Coordinates of C-alpha atoms in Angstrom, one line a residue:
X25 CA 20.7 54.9 13.3
X26 CA 19.4 52.5 16.0
X27 CA 17.9 49.3 14.7
X28 CA 14.3 48.8 15.7
X29 CA 13.4 45.4 14.1
X30 CA 15.2 42.4 12.6
X31 CA 13.5 40.6 9.7
X32 CA 14.7 37.1 8.8
X33 CA 13.6 35.3 5.7
X34 CA 13.5 31.5 6.3
X35 CA 14.1 29.8 9.6
X36 CA 17.4 30.6 11.3
X37 CA 19.2 28.2 13.6
X38 CA 17.3 28.0 16.9
X39 CA 18.1 24.7 18.7
X40 CA 21.8 24.2 18.3
X41 CA 22.5 20.4 18.3
X42 CA 26.0 20.0 16.8
X43 CA 28.4 17.1 17.2
X44 CA 31.7 17.0 19.0
X45 CA 34.0 14.0 19.1
X46 CA 36.6 12.9 21.6
X47 CA 39.1 13.4 18.8
X48 CA 37.9 17.1 18.7
X49 CA 38.5 17.4 22.4
X50 CA 42.0 16.0 22.1
X51 CA 42.8 18.3 19.1
X52 CA 41.7 21.5 20.9
X53 CA 43.6 20.4 24.0
X54 CA 46.8 20.0 22.0
X55 CA 46.4 23.4 20.4
X56 CA 45.9 25.0 23.8
X57 CA 49.1 23.4 25.1
X58 CA 51.0 25.5 22.5
X59 CA 50.0 28.7 24.4
X60 CA 53.0 29.2 26.8
X61 CA 53.3 31.0 30.1
X62 CA 54.6 34.1 28.4
X63 CA 51.3 34.6 26.6
X64 CA 48.6 36.8 28.1
X65 CA 46.1 34.0 27.2
X66 CA 47.9 31.3 29.2
X67 CA 45.6 31.5 32.2
X68 CA 42.4 31.3 30.0
X69 CA 43.9 28.5 28.0
X70 CA 44.8 26.6 31.2
X71 CA 41.3 27.0 32.5
X72 CA 39.8 25.6 29.3
X73 CA 42.2 22.6 29.4
X74 CA 41.0 21.9 32.9
X75 CA 37.4 22.0 31.7
X76 CA 38.3 19.5 28.9
X77 CA 39.8 17.2 31.5
X78 CA 36.5 17.4 33.5
X79 CA 34.5 16.6 30.3
X80 CA 36.6 13.5 29.7
X81 CA 36.3 12.4 33.3
X82 CA 32.5 13.0 33.2
X83 CA 32.2 10.9 30.0
X84 CA 34.2 8.1 31.5
X85 CA 32.0 8.0 34.6
X86 CA 28.7 7.8 32.8
X87 CA 26.8 4.6 33.1
X88 CA 23.9 4.1 30.7
X89 CA 22.5 7.6 31.2
X90 CA 23.1 9.8 28.2
X91 CA 22.9 13.2 29.8
X92 CA 26.2 15.1 30.4
X93 CA 25.6 17.7 33.1
X94 CA 26.9 21.3 32.8
X95 CA 30.3 21.9 34.3
X96 CA 30.2 25.7 34.7
X97 CA 26.9 27.3 33.6
X98 CA 28.4 30.8 33.6
X99 CA 31.4 30.0 31.4
X100 CA 31.8 31.9 28.1
X101 CA 34.7 31.5 25.7
X102 CA 36.9 34.6 25.9
X103 CA 36.8 36.5 22.6
X104 CA 40.6 37.0 22.6
X105 CA 41.2 33.2 23.1
X106 CA 38.7 32.3 20.4
X107 CA 40.4 34.8 17.9
X108 CA 43.9 33.5 18.8
X109 CA 42.8 29.9 18.4
X110 CA 41.4 30.7 14.9
X111 CA 44.9 31.9 13.9
X112 CA 46.8 29.1 15.7
X113 CA 44.7 26.2 14.4
X114 CA 45.2 25.1 10.8
X115 CA 42.4 22.5 10.5
X116 CA 38.9 22.8 9.1
X117 CA 36.8 22.2 12.2
X118 CA 37.4 25.7 13.7
X119 CA 34.1 25.7 15.6
X120 CA 35.2 22.8 17.9
X121 CA 36.4 25.2 20.6
X122 CA 33.1 27.0 20.6
X123 CA 31.2 23.7 20.9
X124 CA 33.4 22.8 23.9
X125 CA 32.4 26.0 25.5
X126 CA 28.7 25.2 24.9
X127 CA 29.2 21.8 26.6
X128 CA 30.9 23.3 29.6
X129 CA 28.0 25.8 29.9
X130 CA 25.0 23.6 29.0
X131 CA 26.1 20.0 29.1
X132 CA 25.2 17.7 26.3
X133 CA 24.0 14.3 25.2
X134 CA 26.5 11.5 24.9
X135 CA 26.1 8.6 22.4
X136 CA 27.0 5.1 23.7
X137 CA 27.6 1.8 21.9
X138 CA 24.4 -0.3 21.8
X139 CA 23.8 -2.3 24.9
X140 CA 27.0 -1.1 26.6
X141 CA 28.2 1.9 28.6
X142 CA 31.2 2.4 26.3
X143 CA 31.4 5.9 24.9
X144 CA 31.2 5.6 21.1
X145 CA 33.7 7.5 19.0
X146 CA 31.5 10.0 17.4
X147 CA 29.4 11.9 19.5
X148 CA 28.5 14.5 22.1
X149 CA 25.6 16.6 21.0
X150 CA 25.4 20.2 22.2
X151 CA 22.1 21.5 23.7
X152 CA 22.1 25.2 23.1
X153 CA 19.3 27.5 22.0
X154 CA 19.4 30.9 20.2
X155 CA 16.9 33.5 21.4
X156 CA 16.4 35.9 18.6
X157 CA 14.0 38.2 20.4
X158 CA 16.2 38.8 23.4
X159 CA 18.2 41.7 22.0
X160 CA 15.9 43.1 19.4
X161 CA 12.4 42.6 18.1
X162 CA 12.5 40.0 15.4
X163 CA 10.2 38.8 12.7
X164 CA 10.8 35.4 11.0
X165 CA 9.2 34.3 7.8
X166 CA 8.8 30.5 8.0
X167 CA 5.9 28.7 6.3
X168 CA 6.2 25.7 8.6
X169 CA 6.5 27.6 11.9
X170 CA 3.1 26.4 13.2
X171 CA 4.4 22.8 13.0
X172 CA 7.9 23.4 14.2
X173 CA 8.4 22.8 17.9
X174 CA 11.6 24.9 17.9
X175 CA 9.3 27.9 18.1
X176 CA 7.8 26.7 21.4
X177 CA 8.0 28.8 24.6
X178 CA 7.0 32.3 25.5
X179 CA 9.6 34.0 23.3
X180 CA 7.6 33.3 20.1
X181 CA 4.2 34.5 18.9
X182 CA 3.1 32.5 15.8
X183 CA 0.7 34.2 13.4
X184 CA -1.6 31.5 12.1
X185 CA -2.5 32.7 8.6
X186 CA -5.3 30.7 6.9
X187 CA -4.0 28.8 3.8
X188 CA -4.5 30.6 0.5
X189 CA -3.2 27.9 -1.8
X190 CA -4.7 24.6 -2.8
X191 CA -2.7 21.5 -3.8
X192 CA -5.2 19.5 -5.9
X193 CA -2.3 18.8 -8.3
X194 CA -0.1 17.2 -5.6
X195 CA -0.1 13.5 -5.2
X196 CA 1.6 11.8 -2.2
X197 CA 2.2 8.1 -2.8
X198 CA 3.5 6.5 0.4
X199 CA 4.7 3.0 1.2
X200 CA 4.5 2.7 5.0
X201 CA 5.6 -0.9 5.4
X202 CA 9.3 -0.6 4.6
X203 CA 12.2 0.4 6.9
X204 CA 14.6 2.4 4.8
X205 CA 16.6 3.8 7.7
X206 CA 20.3 4.6 7.5
X207 CA 21.1 1.6 9.6
X208 CA 19.0 -0.8 7.5
X209 CA 20.4 0.5 4.2
X210 CA 23.9 0.2 5.5
X211 CA 23.3 -3.5 6.5
X212 CA 24.9 -5.8 3.8
X213 CA 22.4 -8.6 4.8
X214 CA 19.5 -6.3 3.8
X215 CA 21.1 -4.7 0.7
X216 CA 18.5 -3.6 -1.8
X217 CA 18.9 -3.2 -5.5
X218 CA 17.8 0.4 -6.3
X219 CA 17.5 -0.5 -10.0
X220 CA 14.4 -2.6 -9.1
X221 CA 12.8 0.5 -7.7
X222 CA 13.7 2.5 -10.8
X223 CA 11.8 -0.1 -12.9
X224 CA 8.8 0.1 -10.6
X225 CA 8.7 3.9 -10.9
X226 CA 9.3 3.9 -14.6
X227 CA 10.8 7.4 -14.6
X228 CA 13.0 7.3 -17.7
X229 CA 11.4 10.2 -19.5
X230 CA 10.3 12.2 -16.4
X231 CA 12.0 15.2 -14.7
X232 CA 12.6 13.7 -11.3
X233 CA 14.2 14.7 -8.1
X234 CA 15.7 11.9 -6.0
X235 CA 16.4 12.7 -2.4
X236 CA 18.4 10.2 -0.3
X237 CA 21.2 9.9 2.3
X238 CA 24.6 11.4 1.5
X239 CA 26.4 8.0 1.6
X240 CA 23.9 6.5 -0.9
X241 CA 24.1 9.3 -3.4
X242 CA 27.1 8.2 -5.5
X243 CA 26.0 4.5 -5.7
X244 CA 22.5 5.5 -6.8
X245 CA 23.8 8.0 -9.3
X246 CA 25.9 5.2 -10.9
X247 CA 22.8 3.0 -11.1
X248 CA 20.9 5.8 -12.8
X249 CA 23.7 6.4 -15.3
X250 CA 24.0 2.7 -16.1
X251 CA 20.3 2.4 -16.8
X252 CA 19.6 5.8 -18.5
X253 CA 23.0 7.2 -19.6
X254 CA 23.9 10.8 -19.3
X255 CA 20.7 12.0 -20.9
X256 CA 18.7 11.4 -17.8
X257 CA 16.4 14.2 -16.4
X258 CA 16.9 12.8 -12.9
X259 CA 18.5 15.2 -10.4
X260 CA 20.1 13.9 -7.2
X261 CA 20.1 15.5 -3.8
X262 CA 20.9 14.3 -0.3
X263 CA 19.3 15.1 3.0
X264 CA 20.5 18.3 4.9
X265 CA 21.8 19.8 1.6
X266 CA 18.8 20.9 -0.5
X267 CA 17.4 23.8 1.5
X268 CA 17.4 27.0 -0.6
X269 CA 18.5 25.2 -3.8
X270 CA 16.7 25.7 -7.2
X271 CA 18.2 22.7 -9.0
X272 CA 15.0 20.7 -8.8
X273 CA 12.4 23.4 -9.7
X274 CA 11.6 21.6 -13.0
X275 CA 10.9 18.3 -11.3
X276 CA 7.3 17.0 -11.5
X277 CA 8.2 13.7 -9.7
X278 CA 10.1 13.4 -6.4
X279 CA 11.3 10.3 -4.6
X280 CA 12.3 10.5 -0.9
X281 CA 14.5 7.3 -0.6
X282 CA 14.7 6.9 3.2
X283 CA 13.7 9.1 6.1
X284 CA 16.0 11.8 7.6
X285 CA 16.0 10.4 11.1
X286 CA 19.0 12.0 12.7
X287 CA 19.5 9.6 15.7
X288 CA 18.1 9.2 19.2
X289 CA 20.7 11.4 20.8
X290 CA 20.1 14.3 18.4
X291 CA 16.4 14.4 19.4
X292 CA 17.2 14.1 23.1
X293 CA 19.6 17.0 22.7
X294 CA 16.9 19.0 20.9
X295 CA 14.4 18.4 23.6
X296 CA 16.8 19.6 26.2
X297 CA 17.8 22.6 24.2
X298 CA 14.1 23.5 24.0
X299 CA 13.8 22.9 27.8
X300 CA 11.1 20.2 27.3
X301 CA 11.0 17.9 30.2
X302 CA 11.2 14.2 29.3
X303 CA 9.7 11.4 31.4
X304 CA 11.4 8.6 29.4
X305 CA 14.6 8.6 27.4
X306 CA 14.2 5.1 25.9
X307 CA 13.5 4.3 22.3
X308 CA 12.0 1.3 20.5
X309 CA 10.8 0.3 17.0
X310 CA 7.1 0.1 16.1
X311 CA 5.6 -0.6 12.7
X312 CA 8.9 0.1 10.9
X313 CA 9.4 3.4 12.7
X314 CA 11.9 4.4 15.3
X315 CA 9.9 5.9 18.2
X316 CA 10.5 7.3 21.7
X317 CA 8.6 6.0 24.7
X318 CA 8.0 9.7 25.6
X319 CA 5.1 11.4 23.7
X320 CA 6.7 14.9 23.8
X321 CA 9.9 13.5 22.2
X322 CA 7.9 11.8 19.5
X323 CA 6.3 15.1 18.7
X324 CA 9.8 16.7 18.4
X325 CA 11.0 13.9 16.1
X326 CA 8.0 14.1 13.8
X327 CA 8.0 17.9 13.8
X328 CA 11.7 18.0 12.8
X329 CA 11.4 15.3 10.0
X330 CA 8.2 16.9 8.7
X331 CA 9.6 20.4 8.4
X332 CA 12.7 19.1 6.7
X333 CA 10.6 17.1 4.3
X334 CA 8.4 20.1 3.4
X335 CA 11.4 22.2 2.6
X336 CA 12.6 19.5 0.2
X337 CA 9.2 18.9 -1.5
X338 CA 8.9 22.7 -2.1
X339 CA 12.1 22.5 -4.2
X340 CA 10.1 20.8 -6.9
X341 CA 7.8 22.3 -9.5
X342 CA 5.4 23.1 -6.7
X343 CA 7.7 26.1 -6.0
X344 CA 6.3 27.8 -9.1
X345 CA 2.7 27.7 -7.9
X346 CA 2.0 25.5 -11.0
X347 CA -1.2 23.6 -11.7
X348 CA 0.9 20.8 -13.3
X349 CA 0.6 17.4 -11.6
X350 CA 3.5 16.7 -9.1
X351 CA 4.0 13.1 -7.9
X352 CA 5.8 12.5 -4.6
X353 CA 6.8 8.9 -3.6
X354 CA 8.0 8.1 -0.1
X355 CA 8.6 5.5 2.5
X356 CA 7.3 7.3 5.6
X357 CA 6.4 4.9 8.5
X358 CA 5.1 7.7 10.7
X359 CA 1.3 8.3 10.5
X360 CA 1.8 11.6 12.3
X361 CA 4.0 13.0 9.5
X362 CA 1.5 11.8 6.9
X363 CA -1.3 13.7 8.8
X364 CA 0.8 16.8 8.9
X365 CA 1.5 16.6 5.2
X366 CA -2.2 16.3 4.5
X367 CA -2.9 19.3 6.7
X368 CA -0.1 21.5 5.2
X369 CA -0.7 20.7 1.5
X370 CA -4.4 21.5 1.5
X371 CA -6.5 19.4 -0.8
X372 CA -3.6 17.2 -1.8
X373 CA -4.1 13.5 -2.7
X374 CA -2.7 10.9 -0.4
X375 CA -2.7 7.1 -1.2
X376 CA -0.8 4.0 -0.2
X377 CA 1.8 2.9 -2.7
X378 CA 3.6 -0.4 -3.1
X379 CA 6.4 -0.6 -5.7
X380 CA 5.7 -4.3 -6.3
X381 CA 9.0 -5.8 -7.3
X382 CA 11.0 -3.6 -4.8
X383 CA 8.6 -4.4 -2.0
X384 CA 8.9 -8.1 -2.6
X385 CA 12.7 -7.8 -2.8
X386 CA 12.7 -6.0 0.6
X387 CA 10.7 -8.7 2.3
X388 CA 12.8 -11.5 0.7
X389 CA 16.0 -9.8 2.1
X390 CA 14.5 -9.1 5.4
X391 CA 13.3 -12.6 6.2
X392 CA 14.5 -16.0 5.1
X393 CA 11.8 -17.8 7.1
X394 CA 9.4 -20.3 5.6
X395 CA 6.5 -18.8 7.5
X396 CA 3.7 -17.2 5.5
X397 CA 4.0 -13.5 4.9
X398 CA 1.8 -10.9 3.3
X399 CA 4.1 -11.0 0.2
X400 CA 3.6 -14.8 -0.2
X401 CA -0.1 -14.2 0.3
X402 CA -0.2 -11.6 -2.5
X403 CA 1.9 -13.9 -4.8
X404 CA -0.6 -16.7 -4.4
X405 CA -3.5 -14.3 -5.2
X406 CA -1.6 -13.2 -8.4
X407 CA -1.1 -16.8 -9.5
X408 CA -4.7 -17.8 -8.9
X409 CA -6.6 -14.7 -10.2
X410 CA -4.4 -12.9 -12.8
X411 CA -5.3 -15.3 -15.7
X412 CA -9.1 -14.9 -15.5
X413 CA -10.5 -14.1 -19.0
X414 CA -14.0 -15.1 -19.8
X415 CA -14.5 -17.8 -17.3
X416 CA -17.0 -15.7 -15.3
X417 CA -16.6 -15.9 -11.5
X418 CA -13.6 -17.4 -9.9
X419 CA -13.1 -18.0 -6.2
X420 CA -10.8 -19.5 -3.7
X421 CA -11.7 -20.3 -0.2
X422 CA -9.9 -18.8 2.7
X423 CA -9.2 -22.3 4.0
X424 CA -7.4 -23.1 0.7
X425 CA -5.2 -20.1 1.1
X426 CA -4.4 -21.0 4.7
X427 CA -3.5 -24.6 3.7
X428 CA -1.5 -23.6 0.6
X429 CA 0.7 -21.2 2.6
X430 CA 0.9 -23.1 5.8
X431 CA -0.9 -20.8 8.2
X432 CA -1.3 -22.3 11.6
X433 CA -2.6 -19.2 13.4
X434 CA -5.9 -17.6 12.4
X435 CA -4.9 -14.2 13.8
X436 CA -1.8 -14.2 11.5
X437 CA -3.9 -15.1 8.5
X438 CA -6.4 -12.3 9.4
X439 CA -3.6 -9.7 9.9
X440 CA -2.1 -10.6 6.5
X441 CA -5.5 -10.5 4.7
X442 CA -6.1 -7.1 6.2
X443 CA -2.6 -5.7 5.6
X444 CA -2.5 -2.6 3.3
X445 CA -0.3 -4.4 0.8
X446 CA -2.7 -7.4 0.4
X447 CA -5.7 -5.1 0.2
X448 CA -4.0 -3.1 -2.5
X449 CA -3.2 -6.3 -4.4
X450 CA -6.8 -7.5 -4.0
X451 CA -8.0 -4.2 -5.5
X452 CA -5.6 -4.5 -8.4
X453 CA -6.9 -8.0 -9.2
X454 CA -10.5 -7.0 -8.8
X455 CA -11.0 -9.5 -6.0
X456 CA -13.5 -9.1 -3.2
X457 CA -13.4 -10.7 0.2
X458 CA -16.5 -12.7 1.2
X459 CA -17.2 -14.5 4.5
X460 CA -15.6 -17.7 3.4
X461 CA -14.1 -17.0 0.0
X462 CA -12.1 -14.6 -2.1
X463 CA -14.0 -13.9 -5.3
X464 CA -13.3 -12.4 -8.7
X465 CA -16.0 -11.7 -11.3
X466 CA -15.1 -11.2 -14.9
X467 CA -15.9 -7.6 -15.9
X468 CA -17.0 -8.6 -19.5
X469 CA -19.6 -11.1 -18.2
X470 CA -20.9 -8.5 -15.8
X471 CA -21.2 -6.0 -18.7
X472 CA -23.1 -8.5 -20.8
X473 CA -25.6 -9.2 -18.0

């Protein structure tokens, strides 16, 4: 019976951005060398070896530009050669030969060492795209499709269904002022003690889901075991490995420790796979976030991280359509992602969150300078205002703060006073900001009056 329609539950692979290394090129080349002249596949194997030589030559000739152009856009890996290679090759990375074919046909994105034109051992990203509607009419069930730029182009028609669920029980607590990228967390000079964050969260008796990077998982698991023993209700997961899992469905608290930013080259490759023209391929850092100088590429980055994050959040108790409160703690420096979370989780509660001791540790590690910081500002406020009992009103002039902390620039002082962390600390202490003074009024005296 002829198939009329294909139905896919959950998003299938659309933009194919996989990684090939120079070692992979060399390994495939050596395996192809084993195919002798007596084999019917000798000619096809020789052709592929020549293409690999051209890839290596193209990489060596690249300057600072990351794009590797296609070598032969009509090339397709012969089925007989692919099948023979799968028998011949005894390693685990059997798909390398198919990725090489993709690079021959489509080109790729090459990763360089920072500030040099040296090719970094690691990475060529493929830039291929699957078109599911080309052969047969296809329906894909994907709750984040409207936010996912992989569905861009004329091949897809997105049905925008009005939301039927409300998330009044979902609380998003986000700390936007910390950079917990992979590079930062792998830097020994900026090493953070996760145990401090555990104390701030106070999650001993809670069913929690902790999501982090793969290379952080074992160390964090050891810290949790040392603090809480084997009786902990905390479940660990790492990015790119929780989709479809039900291990966290009892969790009413989730911590996303870090952001799943997959690297500049990955997003460049995705943009090219989606045939999105980029005006600028440079990246920079702004407000703790890695961003592109191209607006379209920023949208791709935020779309990708958002969709991945939603899939992880929906592994928690929210999956059961429960009315129980679910708390989500994060370190998201992208306001665009926060806006998308607010839009997706209708009626959810979003607030700034500062894990106090962990936040201070982060800033102590990040800067050894004697210059005033918003953390030093907050510490001074705590010392001056936290011991107010029945003394009535207490105040400190802005000039006193500036002198005590050594501010020499009015703009820096104003920026720290208006930072979200200091404003949060002022609210905790019950301090209001006047024209010249910071003022706290004792609540008991106000009640008596």
